[in-house]
C-alpha positions as a Python dict, from the first residue, in 0.01 Angstrom:
ca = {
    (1, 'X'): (0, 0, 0),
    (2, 'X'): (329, 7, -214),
    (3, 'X'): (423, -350, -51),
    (4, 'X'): (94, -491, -180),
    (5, 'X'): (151, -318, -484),
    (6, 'X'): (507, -490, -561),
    (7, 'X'): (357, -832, -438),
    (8, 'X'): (138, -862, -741),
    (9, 'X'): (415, -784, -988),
    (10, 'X'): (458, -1110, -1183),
    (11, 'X'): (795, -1296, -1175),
    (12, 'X'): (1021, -1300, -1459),
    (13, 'X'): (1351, -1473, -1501),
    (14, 'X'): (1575, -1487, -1790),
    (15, 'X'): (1963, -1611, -1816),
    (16, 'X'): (2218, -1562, -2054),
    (17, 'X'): (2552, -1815, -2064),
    (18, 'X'): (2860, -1721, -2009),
    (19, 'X'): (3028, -1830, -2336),
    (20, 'X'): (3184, -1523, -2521),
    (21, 'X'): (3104, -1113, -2534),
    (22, 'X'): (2746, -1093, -2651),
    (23, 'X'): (2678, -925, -3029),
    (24, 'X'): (2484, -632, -3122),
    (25, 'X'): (2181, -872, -3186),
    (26, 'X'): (2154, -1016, -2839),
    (27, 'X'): (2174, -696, -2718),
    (28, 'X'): (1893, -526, -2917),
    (29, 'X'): (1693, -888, -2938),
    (30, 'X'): (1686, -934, -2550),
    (31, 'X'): (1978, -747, -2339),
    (32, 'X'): (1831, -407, -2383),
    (33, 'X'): (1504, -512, -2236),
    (34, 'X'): (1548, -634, -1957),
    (35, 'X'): (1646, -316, -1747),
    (36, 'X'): (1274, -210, -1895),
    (37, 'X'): (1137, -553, -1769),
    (38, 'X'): (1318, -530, -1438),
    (39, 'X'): (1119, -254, -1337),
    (40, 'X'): (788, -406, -1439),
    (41, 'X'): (822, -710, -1310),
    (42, 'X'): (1026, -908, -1006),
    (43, 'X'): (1321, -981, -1201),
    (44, 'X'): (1621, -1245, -1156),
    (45, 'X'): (1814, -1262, -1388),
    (46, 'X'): (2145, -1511, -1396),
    (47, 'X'): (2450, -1560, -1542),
    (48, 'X'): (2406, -1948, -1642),
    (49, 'X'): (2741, -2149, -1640),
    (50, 'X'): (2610, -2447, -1514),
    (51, 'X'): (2423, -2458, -1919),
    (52, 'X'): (2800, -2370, -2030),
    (53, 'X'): (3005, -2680, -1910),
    (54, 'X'): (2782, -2952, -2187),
    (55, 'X'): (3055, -2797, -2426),
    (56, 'X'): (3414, -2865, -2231),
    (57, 'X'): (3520, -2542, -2141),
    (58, 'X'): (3891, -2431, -2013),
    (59, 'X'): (3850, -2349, -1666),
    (60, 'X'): (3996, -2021, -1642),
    (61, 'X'): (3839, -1859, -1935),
    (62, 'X'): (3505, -1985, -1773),
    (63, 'X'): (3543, -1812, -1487),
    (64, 'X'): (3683, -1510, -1662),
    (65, 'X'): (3390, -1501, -1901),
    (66, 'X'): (3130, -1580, -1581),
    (67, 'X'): (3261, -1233, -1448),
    (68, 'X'): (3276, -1042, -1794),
    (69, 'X'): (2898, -1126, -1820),
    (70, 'X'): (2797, -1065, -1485),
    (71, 'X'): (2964, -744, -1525),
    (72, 'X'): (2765, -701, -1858),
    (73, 'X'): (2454, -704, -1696),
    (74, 'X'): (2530, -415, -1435),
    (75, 'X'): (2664, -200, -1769),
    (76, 'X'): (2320, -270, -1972),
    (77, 'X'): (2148, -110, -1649),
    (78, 'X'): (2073, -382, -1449),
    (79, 'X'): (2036, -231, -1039),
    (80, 'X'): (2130, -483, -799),
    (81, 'X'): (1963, -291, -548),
    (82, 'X'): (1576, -352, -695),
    (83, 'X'): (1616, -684, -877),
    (84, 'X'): (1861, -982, -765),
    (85, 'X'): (2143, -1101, -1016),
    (86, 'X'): (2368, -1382, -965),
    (87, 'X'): (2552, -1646, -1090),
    (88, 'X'): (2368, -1950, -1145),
    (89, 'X'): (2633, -2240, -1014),
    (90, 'X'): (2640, -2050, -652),
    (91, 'X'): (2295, -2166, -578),
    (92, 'X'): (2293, -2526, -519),
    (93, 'X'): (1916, -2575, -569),
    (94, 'X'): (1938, -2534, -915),
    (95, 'X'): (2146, -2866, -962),
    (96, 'X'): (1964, -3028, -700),
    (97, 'X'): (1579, -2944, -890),
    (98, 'X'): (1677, -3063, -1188),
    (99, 'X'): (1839, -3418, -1031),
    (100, 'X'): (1423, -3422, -932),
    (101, 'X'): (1270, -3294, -1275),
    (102, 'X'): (1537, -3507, -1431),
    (103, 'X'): (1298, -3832, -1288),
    (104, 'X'): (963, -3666, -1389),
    (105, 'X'): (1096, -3626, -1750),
    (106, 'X'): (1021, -3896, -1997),
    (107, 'X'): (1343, -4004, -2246),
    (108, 'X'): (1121, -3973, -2558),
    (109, 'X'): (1078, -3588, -2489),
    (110, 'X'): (1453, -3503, -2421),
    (111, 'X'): (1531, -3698, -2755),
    (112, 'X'): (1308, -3450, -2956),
    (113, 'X'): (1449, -3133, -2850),
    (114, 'X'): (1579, -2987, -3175),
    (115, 'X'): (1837, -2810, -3010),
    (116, 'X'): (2019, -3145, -2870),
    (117, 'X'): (1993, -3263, -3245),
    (118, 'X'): (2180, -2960, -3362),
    (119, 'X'): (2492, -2955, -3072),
    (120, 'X'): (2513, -3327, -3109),
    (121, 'X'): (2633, -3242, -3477),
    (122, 'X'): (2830, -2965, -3376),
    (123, 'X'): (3027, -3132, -3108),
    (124, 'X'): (2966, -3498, -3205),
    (125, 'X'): (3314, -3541, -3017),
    (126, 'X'): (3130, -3449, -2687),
    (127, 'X'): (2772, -3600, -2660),
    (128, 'X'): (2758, -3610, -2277),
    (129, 'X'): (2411, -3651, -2076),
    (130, 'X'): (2429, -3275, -1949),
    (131, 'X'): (2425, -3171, -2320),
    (132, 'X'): (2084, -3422, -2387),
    (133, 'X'): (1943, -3328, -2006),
    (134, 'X'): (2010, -2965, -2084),
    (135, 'X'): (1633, -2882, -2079),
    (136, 'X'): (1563, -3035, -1747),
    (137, 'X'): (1788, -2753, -1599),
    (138, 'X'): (1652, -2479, -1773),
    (139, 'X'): (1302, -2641, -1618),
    (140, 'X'): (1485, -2630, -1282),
    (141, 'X'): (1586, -2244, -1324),
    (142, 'X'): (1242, -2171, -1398),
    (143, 'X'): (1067, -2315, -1159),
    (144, 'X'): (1259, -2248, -856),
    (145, 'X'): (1188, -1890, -891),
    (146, 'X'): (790, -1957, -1002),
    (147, 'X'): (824, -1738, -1293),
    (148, 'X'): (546, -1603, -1445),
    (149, 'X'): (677, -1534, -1781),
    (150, 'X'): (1042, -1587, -1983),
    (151, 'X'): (1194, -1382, -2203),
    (152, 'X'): (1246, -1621, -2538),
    (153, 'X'): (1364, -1619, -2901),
    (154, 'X'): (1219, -1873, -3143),
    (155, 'X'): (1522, -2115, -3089),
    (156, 'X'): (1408, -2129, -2683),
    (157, 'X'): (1031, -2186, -2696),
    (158, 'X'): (1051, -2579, -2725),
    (159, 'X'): (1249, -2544, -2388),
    (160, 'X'): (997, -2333, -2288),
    (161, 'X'): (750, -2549, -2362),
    (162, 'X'): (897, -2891, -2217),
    (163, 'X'): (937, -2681, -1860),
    (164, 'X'): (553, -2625, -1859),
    (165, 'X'): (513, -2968, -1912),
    (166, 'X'): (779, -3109, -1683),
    (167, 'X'): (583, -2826, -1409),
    (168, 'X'): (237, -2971, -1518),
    (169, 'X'): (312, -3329, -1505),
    (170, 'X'): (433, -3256, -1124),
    (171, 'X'): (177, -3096, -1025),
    (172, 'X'): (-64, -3317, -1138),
    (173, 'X'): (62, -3588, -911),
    (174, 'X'): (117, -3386, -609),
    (175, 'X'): (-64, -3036, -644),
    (176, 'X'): (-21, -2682, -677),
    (177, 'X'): (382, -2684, -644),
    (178, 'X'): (528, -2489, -949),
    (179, 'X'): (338, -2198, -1127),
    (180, 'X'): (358, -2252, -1495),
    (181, 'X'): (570, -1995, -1676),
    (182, 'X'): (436, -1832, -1989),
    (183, 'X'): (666, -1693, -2260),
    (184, 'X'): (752, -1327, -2264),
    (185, 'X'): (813, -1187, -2675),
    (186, 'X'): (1009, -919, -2701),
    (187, 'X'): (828, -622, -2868),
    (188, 'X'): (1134, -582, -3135),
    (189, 'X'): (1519, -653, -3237),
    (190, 'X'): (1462, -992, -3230),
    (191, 'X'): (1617, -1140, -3545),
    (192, 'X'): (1910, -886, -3626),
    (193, 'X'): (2096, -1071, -3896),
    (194, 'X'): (2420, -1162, -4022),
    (195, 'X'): (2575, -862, -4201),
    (196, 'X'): (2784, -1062, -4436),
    (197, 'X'): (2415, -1338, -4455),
    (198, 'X'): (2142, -1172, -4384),
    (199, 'X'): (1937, -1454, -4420),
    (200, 'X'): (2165, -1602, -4101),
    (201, 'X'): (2087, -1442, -3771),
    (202, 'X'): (2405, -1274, -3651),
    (203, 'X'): (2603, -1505, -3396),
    (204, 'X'): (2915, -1472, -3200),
    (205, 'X'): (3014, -1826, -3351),
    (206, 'X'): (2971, -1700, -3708),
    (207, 'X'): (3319, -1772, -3890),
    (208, 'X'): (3341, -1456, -4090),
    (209, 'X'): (3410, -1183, -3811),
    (210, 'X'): (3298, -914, -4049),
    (211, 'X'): (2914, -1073, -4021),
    (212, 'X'): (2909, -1028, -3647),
    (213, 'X'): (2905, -687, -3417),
    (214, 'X'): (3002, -739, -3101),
    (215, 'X'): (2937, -471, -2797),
    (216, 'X'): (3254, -430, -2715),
    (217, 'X'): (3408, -360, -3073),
    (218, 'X'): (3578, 10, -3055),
    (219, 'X'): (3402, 239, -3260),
    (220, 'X'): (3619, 215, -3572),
    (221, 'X'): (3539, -109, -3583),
    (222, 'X'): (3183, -113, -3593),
    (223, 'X'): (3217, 142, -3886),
    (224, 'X'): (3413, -99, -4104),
    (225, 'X'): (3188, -365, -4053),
    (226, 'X'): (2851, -186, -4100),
    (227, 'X'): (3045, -4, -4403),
    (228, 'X'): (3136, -349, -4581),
    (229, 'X'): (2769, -483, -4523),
    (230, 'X'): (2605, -679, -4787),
    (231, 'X'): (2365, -487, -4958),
    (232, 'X'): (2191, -522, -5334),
    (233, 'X'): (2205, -329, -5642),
    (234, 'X'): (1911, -97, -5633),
    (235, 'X'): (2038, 197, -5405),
    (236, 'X'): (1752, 272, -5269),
    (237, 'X'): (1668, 251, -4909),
    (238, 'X'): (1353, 88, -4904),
    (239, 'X'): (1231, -237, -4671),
    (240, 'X'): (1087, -464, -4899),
    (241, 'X'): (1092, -878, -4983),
    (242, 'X'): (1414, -1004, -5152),
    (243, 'X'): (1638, -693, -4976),
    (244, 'X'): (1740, -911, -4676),
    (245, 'X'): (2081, -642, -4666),
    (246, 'X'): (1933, -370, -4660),
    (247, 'X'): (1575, -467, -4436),
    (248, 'X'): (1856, -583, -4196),
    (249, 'X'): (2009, -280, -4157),
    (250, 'X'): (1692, -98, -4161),
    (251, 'X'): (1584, -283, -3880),
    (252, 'X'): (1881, -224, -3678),
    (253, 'X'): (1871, 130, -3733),
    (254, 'X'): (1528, 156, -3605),
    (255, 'X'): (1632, -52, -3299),
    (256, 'X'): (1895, 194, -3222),
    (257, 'X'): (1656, 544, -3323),
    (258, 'X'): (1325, 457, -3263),
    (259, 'X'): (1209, 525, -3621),
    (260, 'X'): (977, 329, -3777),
    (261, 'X'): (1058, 205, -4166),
    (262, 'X'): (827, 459, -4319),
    (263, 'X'): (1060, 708, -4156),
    (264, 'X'): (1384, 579, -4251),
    (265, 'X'): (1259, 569, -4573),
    (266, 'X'): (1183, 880, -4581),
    (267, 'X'): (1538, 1034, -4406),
    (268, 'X'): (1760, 815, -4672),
    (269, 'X'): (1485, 916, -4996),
    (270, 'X'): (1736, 1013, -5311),
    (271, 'X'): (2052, 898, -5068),
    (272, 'X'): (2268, 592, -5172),
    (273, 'X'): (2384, 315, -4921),
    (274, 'X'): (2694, 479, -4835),
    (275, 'X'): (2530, 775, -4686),
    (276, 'X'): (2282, 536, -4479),
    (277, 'X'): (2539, 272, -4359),
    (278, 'X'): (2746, 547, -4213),
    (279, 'X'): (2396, 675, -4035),
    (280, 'X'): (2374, 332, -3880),
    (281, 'X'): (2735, 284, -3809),
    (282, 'X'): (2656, 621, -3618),
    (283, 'X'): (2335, 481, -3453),
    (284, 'X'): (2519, 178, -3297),
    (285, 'X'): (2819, 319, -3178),
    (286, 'X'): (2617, 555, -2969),
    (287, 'X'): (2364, 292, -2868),
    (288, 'X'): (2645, 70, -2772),
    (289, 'X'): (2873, 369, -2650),
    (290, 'X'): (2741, 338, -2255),
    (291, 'X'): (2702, 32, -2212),
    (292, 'X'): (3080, -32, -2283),
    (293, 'X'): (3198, 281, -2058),
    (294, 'X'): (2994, 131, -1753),
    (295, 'X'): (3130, -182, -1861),
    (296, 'X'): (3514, -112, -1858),
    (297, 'X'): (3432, 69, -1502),
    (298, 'X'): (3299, -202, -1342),
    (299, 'X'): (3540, -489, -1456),
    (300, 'X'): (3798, -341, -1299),
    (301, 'X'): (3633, -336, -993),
    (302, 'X'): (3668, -686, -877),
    (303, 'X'): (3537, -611, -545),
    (304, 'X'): (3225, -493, -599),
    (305, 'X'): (3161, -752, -829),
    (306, 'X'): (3215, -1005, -633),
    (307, 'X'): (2976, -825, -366),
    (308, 'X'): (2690, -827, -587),
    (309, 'X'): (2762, -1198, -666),
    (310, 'X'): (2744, -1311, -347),
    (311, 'X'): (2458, -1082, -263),
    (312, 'X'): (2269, -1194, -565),
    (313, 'X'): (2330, -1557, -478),
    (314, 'X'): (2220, -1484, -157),
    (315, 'X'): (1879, -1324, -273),
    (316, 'X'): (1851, -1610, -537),
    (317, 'X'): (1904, -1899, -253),
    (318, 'X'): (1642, -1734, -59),
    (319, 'X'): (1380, -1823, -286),
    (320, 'X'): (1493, -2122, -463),
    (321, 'X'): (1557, -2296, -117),
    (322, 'X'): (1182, -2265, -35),
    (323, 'X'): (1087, -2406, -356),
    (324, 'X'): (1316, -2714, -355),
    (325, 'X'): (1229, -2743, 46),
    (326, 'X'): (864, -2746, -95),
    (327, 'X'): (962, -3046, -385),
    (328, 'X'): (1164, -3245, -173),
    (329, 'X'): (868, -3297, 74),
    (330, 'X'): (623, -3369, -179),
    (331, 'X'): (838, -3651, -364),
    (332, 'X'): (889, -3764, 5),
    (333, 'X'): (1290, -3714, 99),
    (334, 'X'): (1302, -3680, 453),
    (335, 'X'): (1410, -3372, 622),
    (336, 'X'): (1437, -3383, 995),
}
């Protein structure tokens, strides 16, 4: 009964690239879920530095950073014993799917991805055909593993969207091949801002260091920066239009407690900002405080990380091979 039971769990997939320590928003936007969603659903979830290399990266901090994230995911909680985690560029199909997909995508839609627009400007040094094709593999990572549903933030649903059409468009010519993922929202944490420009969501690229928390900063650290957040001039915690500072670090405080606003409003009534930014200094050095412990065990355990790579590639070839197997036929490659 249990085997039918975990049969008709839906499929969910979601990757992260390996291209720098993760901040305190990705964690509390997306990383933080997905031990939750791991148990809910059949989870794979990959480390994707195939997406990194459409910005030239230095080899060796590539495959340093490849093994800093897939380490990440075993600290955030991530069991490699119920769900299968692995590193995207050890399974072959998912450069070989998107060569396909790449053929069953029309110019026209690659050239209106917003994203493309954006990197183009940012790296206008390095426009290379991965960087425009970029959506086609994110297709091909979908797909392979028929996923039900993908975790996404706002900037990710027009690649969302092109891989349901890129999975319709196929199998309206030759059937029932791919299953057509749906997005999956995350319930909350999604736009933790800037703390230097809180109307800026907070990014590892962000030039000012003191905007950004990342989950690795020590302690101390994370108390300066919460500390020398910008607020307003009104003192009072409250969440309310034109108090992007403060809402900000409301938000993250209730992302790291549990309290709604009414409540923090409530704990901080007749307290100033210093009080409450050295409450949510508190909050996210304890949130944070496990994940980095696990963390520094298990990076210096090359071994075992390189045991659940291969087993997670393993796991992950297992099931992407029968898809592309399944492709392959249809467009009409012969296999003997």
């Amino acid at each position: 009964m249990e085997s039918v039971t975990e049969q008709r769990k839906k499929k969910i997939l979601s990757c992260i690239q390996p291209s720098g320590i993760p901040t305190l928003g990705n964690y509390l936007g997306a990383l933080k879920n997905w031990p939750p969603l791991a148990e809910e659903f059949d989870g794979a979830f990959a480390v994707a530095d195939l997406h990194a290399i459409t910005v030239r990266q230095e080899p060796a901090k590539l495959r340093r950073q490849t093994a800093e994230v897939l380490a990440l995911l075993l600290a955030i909680g991530l069991d490699p014993d119920k769900t299968i985690i692995f590193v995207q560029s050890q399974v072959p199909a998912h450069a070989q799917l998107a060569w396909v997909l790449n053929c069953f995508t029309q110019f026209g839609e690659m050239s209106r991805m917003t994203q493309f627009k954006d990197k183009s400007a940012a790296h206008a040094d390095n426009v290379n055909v991965g960087l425009f094709a970029y959506p086609v593999l994110m297709a091909a990572d979908i797909l392979l593993y028929q996923a039900d549903l993908v975790p996404v933030g706002a900037d990710q649903k027009q690649h969302l969207e092109i891989a349901r059409d890129i999975a319709n468009r196929f199998n309206g010519i030759y059937g029932d091949v791919f299953t057509i993922p749906d997005a999956y929202i995350g319930k909350s944490g999604e736009r933790v801002m800037s703390l230097q420009n809180p109307e800026k969501k907070m990014s590892k690229s962000d030039p000012n260091p003191k905007g950004t928390i990342s989950i690795f900063d020590a302690p101390e650290v994370i108390m300066k920066k919460v500390k020398s957040a910008v607020t307003d001039s009104e003192a009072k915690v409250r969440f309310a239009e034109g108090k992007d500072g403060i809402n900000n670090l409301m938000g993250i405080y209730s992302c790291c407690t549990g309290l709604s606003m009414e409540e923090i409003e409530r704990e901080f009534d007749g307290k100033g900002y210093g009080d409450f930014k050295v409450r949510v200094g508190e909050a996210v050095v304890e949130e944070l405080r496990p994940v980095r412990e696990r963390y520094e065990r298990i990076i210096s355990d090359k071994a075992y990380l390189k045991e659940v790579a291969e087993k997670g590639a393993e796991a992950a070839s297992g099931i992407a091979d029968r898809t592309l197997k399944k492709v392959m036929k249809k467009v009409g490659f012969w296999i003997p």
